[in-house]
């Protein structure tokens, strides 16, 4: 009986950790703004992880790279290749932006998949990956949209707006709508995939033994990285498209 009771207790704890609270948030009042506190907390943690990693990477660079330096240089080369492929020869100034987007989303997704945020109790809501909140994904998408317009205007000036009436002015409404749907598509693609992955794990944990959800959770780590890559690739592609001046 003790073994059965212990197993039930352990399963209940696992179920509570894997549960998802929908529509509940811990709010902070800053000035006249009401913000989601748990998103800020986890975002600061992710930013802290990235800052510490950067400090470690640049603290003592060697002519002959060590294992840690090799790892960071590999990440930099990967981001540079991604930016060059999508943007073209003028990719240089956009490497920091694309890299920031990729690393923030990647670390956010993995922190949500690896760290049991739910064991930290809050008065309302629960801690989760920053990208698990629609506000975060919308903000990232809007930043990409601002970068998209800035790249086009800085490269081509006011002639950038000629693309809206090419090849015919009849397409003006469609071309404008396309630019507004780009950030919307980025936001919902990222948010929807992250949320769907969490819901699949929750359902499997509630229906089947632990041994079944574990491979799905490992698959979630892979798809989380893919989502970061997709977002960064599309952001770079949009920026390159605006600089080239054609769809």
mmCIF file of C-alpha atoms in Angstrom, residues 54-216:
data_model
loop_
_atom_site.group_PDB
_atom_site.id
_atom_site.type_symbol
_atom_site.label_atom_id
_atom_site.label_comp_id
_atom_site.label_asym_id
_atom_site.label_seq_id
_atom_site.Cartn_x
_atom_site.Cartn_y
_atom_site.Cartn_z
ATOM 1 C CA UNK A 54 28.762 36.752 -23.801
ATOM 2 C CA UNK A 55 30.978 37.841 -20.890
ATOM 3 C CA UNK A 56 32.464 34.362 -20.685
ATOM 4 C CA UNK A 57 32.999 34.303 -24.460
ATOM 5 C CA UNK A 58 34.861 37.649 -24.711
ATOM 6 C CA UNK A 59 36.611 37.614 -21.334
ATOM 7 C CA UNK A 60 39.835 35.966 -22.489
ATOM 8 C CA UNK A 61 39.885 35.252 -26.254
ATOM 9 C CA UNK A 62 42.725 33.045 -27.457
ATOM 10 C CA UNK A 63 44.529 32.956 -30.798
ATOM 11 C CA UNK A 64 44.117 29.198 -30.706
ATOM 12 C CA UNK A 65 40.488 28.788 -29.558
ATOM 13 C CA UNK A 66 39.624 26.562 -26.620
ATOM 14 C CA UNK A 67 36.551 24.318 -26.612
ATOM 15 C CA UNK A 68 34.317 27.041 -25.148
ATOM 16 C CA UNK A 69 35.587 29.689 -27.558
ATOM 17 C CA UNK A 70 35.137 27.283 -30.463
ATOM 18 C CA UNK A 71 31.502 26.822 -29.458
ATOM 19 C CA UNK A 72 30.769 30.563 -29.381
ATOM 20 C CA UNK A 73 32.625 31.162 -32.638
ATOM 21 C CA UNK A 74 30.595 28.388 -34.237
ATOM 22 C CA UNK A 75 27.370 30.110 -33.156
ATOM 23 C CA UNK A 76 28.621 33.427 -34.561
ATOM 24 C CA UNK A 77 29.576 31.834 -37.871
ATOM 25 C CA UNK A 78 26.191 30.129 -38.063
ATOM 26 C CA UNK A 79 24.355 33.444 -37.542
ATOM 27 C CA UNK A 80 26.612 35.228 -40.049
ATOM 28 C CA UNK A 81 26.002 32.551 -42.683
ATOM 29 C CA UNK A 82 22.260 32.723 -42.046
ATOM 30 C CA UNK A 83 22.259 36.519 -42.404
ATOM 31 C CA UNK A 84 24.429 36.482 -45.530
ATOM 32 C CA UNK A 85 22.292 33.835 -47.212
ATOM 33 C CA UNK A 86 19.039 35.730 -46.660
ATOM 34 C CA UNK A 87 20.158 39.381 -46.842
ATOM 35 C CA UNK A 88 23.068 39.294 -49.258
ATOM 36 C CA UNK A 89 26.410 41.093 -49.307
ATOM 37 C CA UNK A 90 25.187 43.925 -47.055
ATOM 38 C CA UNK A 91 24.386 41.527 -44.218
ATOM 39 C CA UNK A 92 27.053 42.871 -41.829
ATOM 40 C CA UNK A 93 25.053 45.523 -39.915
ATOM 41 C CA UNK A 94 22.150 43.085 -39.433
ATOM 42 C CA UNK A 95 24.093 40.229 -37.824
ATOM 43 C CA UNK A 96 23.544 41.576 -34.263
ATOM 44 C CA UNK A 97 19.789 41.925 -34.811
ATOM 45 C CA UNK A 98 19.329 38.485 -36.385
ATOM 46 C CA UNK A 99 21.607 36.932 -33.784
ATOM 47 C CA UNK A 100 19.707 38.547 -30.918
ATOM 48 C CA UNK A 101 16.391 37.280 -32.264
ATOM 49 C CA UNK A 102 17.692 33.751 -32.785
ATOM 50 C CA UNK A 103 19.461 33.428 -29.428
ATOM 51 C CA UNK A 104 16.665 34.986 -27.362
ATOM 52 C CA UNK A 105 14.005 32.724 -28.882
ATOM 53 C CA UNK A 106 16.252 29.655 -28.733
ATOM 54 C CA UNK A 107 17.210 30.119 -25.068
ATOM 55 C CA UNK A 108 13.618 31.054 -24.161
ATOM 56 C CA UNK A 109 12.207 27.926 -25.782
ATOM 57 C CA UNK A 110 14.810 25.639 -24.233
ATOM 58 C CA UNK A 111 14.396 27.201 -20.796
ATOM 59 C CA UNK A 112 10.688 26.432 -21.000
ATOM 60 C CA UNK A 113 11.360 22.841 -22.052
ATOM 61 C CA UNK A 114 14.207 22.047 -19.623
ATOM 62 C CA UNK A 115 13.557 24.054 -16.475
ATOM 63 C CA UNK A 116 10.543 23.114 -14.300
ATOM 64 C CA UNK A 117 9.259 26.673 -13.906
ATOM 65 C CA UNK A 118 6.006 25.453 -12.376
ATOM 66 C CA UNK A 119 7.681 24.385 -9.122
ATOM 67 C CA UNK A 120 8.099 28.116 -8.376
ATOM 68 C CA UNK A 121 4.725 29.174 -7.030
ATOM 69 C CA UNK A 122 3.286 32.604 -7.738
ATOM 70 C CA UNK A 123 0.197 34.284 -6.219
ATOM 71 C CA UNK A 124 -1.411 34.169 -9.662
ATOM 72 C CA UNK A 125 -0.449 32.413 -12.881
ATOM 73 C CA UNK A 126 2.802 30.519 -13.363
ATOM 74 C CA UNK A 127 6.283 30.975 -14.747
ATOM 75 C CA UNK A 128 6.901 29.711 -18.276
ATOM 76 C CA UNK A 129 9.062 30.415 -21.293
ATOM 77 C CA UNK A 130 8.780 34.076 -22.415
ATOM 78 C CA UNK A 131 7.787 32.892 -25.896
ATOM 79 C CA UNK A 132 4.814 31.106 -24.330
ATOM 80 C CA UNK A 133 3.108 34.508 -24.025
ATOM 81 C CA UNK A 134 1.496 36.056 -27.101
ATOM 82 C CA UNK A 135 2.672 39.523 -26.024
ATOM 83 C CA UNK A 136 6.323 38.457 -26.322
ATOM 84 C CA UNK A 137 5.919 36.961 -29.773
ATOM 85 C CA UNK A 138 4.005 40.029 -30.965
ATOM 86 C CA UNK A 139 6.775 42.301 -29.637
ATOM 87 C CA UNK A 140 9.446 40.262 -31.438
ATOM 88 C CA UNK A 141 7.414 40.334 -34.640
ATOM 89 C CA UNK A 142 6.903 44.111 -34.394
ATOM 90 C CA UNK A 143 10.647 44.622 -33.880
ATOM 91 C CA UNK A 144 11.199 42.624 -37.054
ATOM 92 C CA UNK A 145 8.637 44.741 -38.873
ATOM 93 C CA UNK A 146 10.341 47.974 -37.753
ATOM 94 C CA UNK A 147 13.702 46.581 -38.895
ATOM 95 C CA UNK A 148 12.101 45.595 -42.207
ATOM 96 C CA UNK A 149 10.887 49.136 -42.943
ATOM 97 C CA UNK A 150 14.085 50.741 -41.633
ATOM 98 C CA UNK A 151 16.237 48.557 -43.905
ATOM 99 C CA UNK A 152 14.178 49.463 -46.959
ATOM 100 C CA UNK A 153 14.023 53.196 -46.226
ATOM 101 C CA UNK A 154 17.706 53.493 -45.300
ATOM 102 C CA UNK A 155 18.769 51.672 -48.476
ATOM 103 C CA UNK A 156 16.353 53.126 -51.030
ATOM 104 C CA UNK A 157 14.911 56.279 -49.463
ATOM 105 C CA UNK A 158 11.397 57.302 -50.452
ATOM 106 C CA UNK A 159 11.662 55.211 -53.611
ATOM 107 C CA UNK A 160 11.078 52.269 -51.269
ATOM 108 C CA UNK A 161 7.342 52.984 -51.426
ATOM 109 C CA UNK A 162 7.327 52.442 -55.196
ATOM 110 C CA UNK A 163 7.084 48.723 -54.549
ATOM 111 C CA UNK A 164 3.496 49.178 -53.389
ATOM 112 C CA UNK A 165 2.357 50.263 -56.848
ATOM 113 C CA UNK A 166 4.507 47.847 -58.867
ATOM 114 C CA UNK A 167 3.791 46.248 -61.257
ATOM 115 C CA UNK A 168 0.381 48.005 -61.200
ATOM 116 C CA UNK A 169 -1.339 50.428 -58.776
ATOM 117 C CA UNK A 170 -4.268 47.997 -58.593
ATOM 118 C CA UNK A 171 -2.129 45.832 -56.256
ATOM 119 C CA UNK A 172 -1.638 48.681 -53.747
ATOM 120 C CA UNK A 173 -4.103 47.329 -51.128
ATOM 121 C CA UNK A 174 -2.703 43.796 -51.437
ATOM 122 C CA UNK A 175 0.911 44.960 -51.111
ATOM 123 C CA UNK A 176 0.072 47.029 -48.013
ATOM 124 C CA UNK A 177 -1.841 44.118 -46.499
ATOM 125 C CA UNK A 178 1.125 41.823 -47.128
ATOM 126 C CA UNK A 179 3.439 44.044 -45.090
ATOM 127 C CA UNK A 180 1.001 44.119 -42.180
ATOM 128 C CA UNK A 181 0.445 40.364 -42.206
ATOM 129 C CA UNK A 182 4.159 39.548 -42.032
ATOM 130 C CA UNK A 183 4.565 40.365 -38.306
ATOM 131 C CA UNK A 184 1.198 38.740 -37.594
ATOM 132 C CA UNK A 185 2.348 35.556 -39.308
ATOM 133 C CA UNK A 186 5.669 35.539 -37.441
ATOM 134 C CA UNK A 187 3.977 36.053 -34.089
ATOM 135 C CA UNK A 188 1.283 33.396 -34.406
ATOM 136 C CA UNK A 189 3.631 30.867 -35.989
ATOM 137 C CA UNK A 190 6.025 31.072 -33.026
ATOM 138 C CA UNK A 191 3.368 31.303 -30.299
ATOM 139 C CA UNK A 192 1.167 28.583 -31.791
ATOM 140 C CA UNK A 193 3.937 26.027 -32.143
ATOM 141 C CA UNK A 194 5.301 26.579 -28.627
ATOM 142 C CA UNK A 195 1.824 26.400 -27.076
ATOM 143 C CA UNK A 196 0.888 23.313 -29.101
ATOM 144 C CA UNK A 197 4.044 21.522 -27.955
ATOM 145 C CA UNK A 198 3.227 22.215 -24.283
ATOM 146 C CA UNK A 199 -0.368 21.082 -24.678
ATOM 147 C CA UNK A 200 0.708 17.792 -26.287
ATOM 148 C CA UNK A 201 3.011 17.041 -23.338
ATOM 149 C CA UNK A 202 0.271 17.948 -20.817
ATOM 150 C CA UNK A 203 -2.257 15.662 -22.485
ATOM 151 C CA UNK A 204 0.194 12.741 -22.726
ATOM 152 C CA UNK A 205 1.261 13.094 -19.084
ATOM 153 C CA UNK A 206 -2.376 13.039 -17.981
ATOM 154 C CA UNK A 207 -3.280 10.000 -20.114
ATOM 155 C CA UNK A 208 -0.261 7.702 -20.213
ATOM 156 C CA UNK A 209 2.719 6.759 -18.007
ATOM 157 C CA UNK A 210 5.799 8.980 -17.819
ATOM 158 C CA UNK A 211 7.870 6.823 -20.181
ATOM 159 C CA UNK A 212 5.708 7.838 -23.155
ATOM 160 C CA UNK A 213 5.860 11.672 -22.813
ATOM 161 C CA UNK A 214 9.672 11.731 -22.376
ATOM 162 C CA UNK A 215 10.454 11.145 -26.104
ATOM 163 C CA UNK A 216 7.864 13.803 -26.961
#
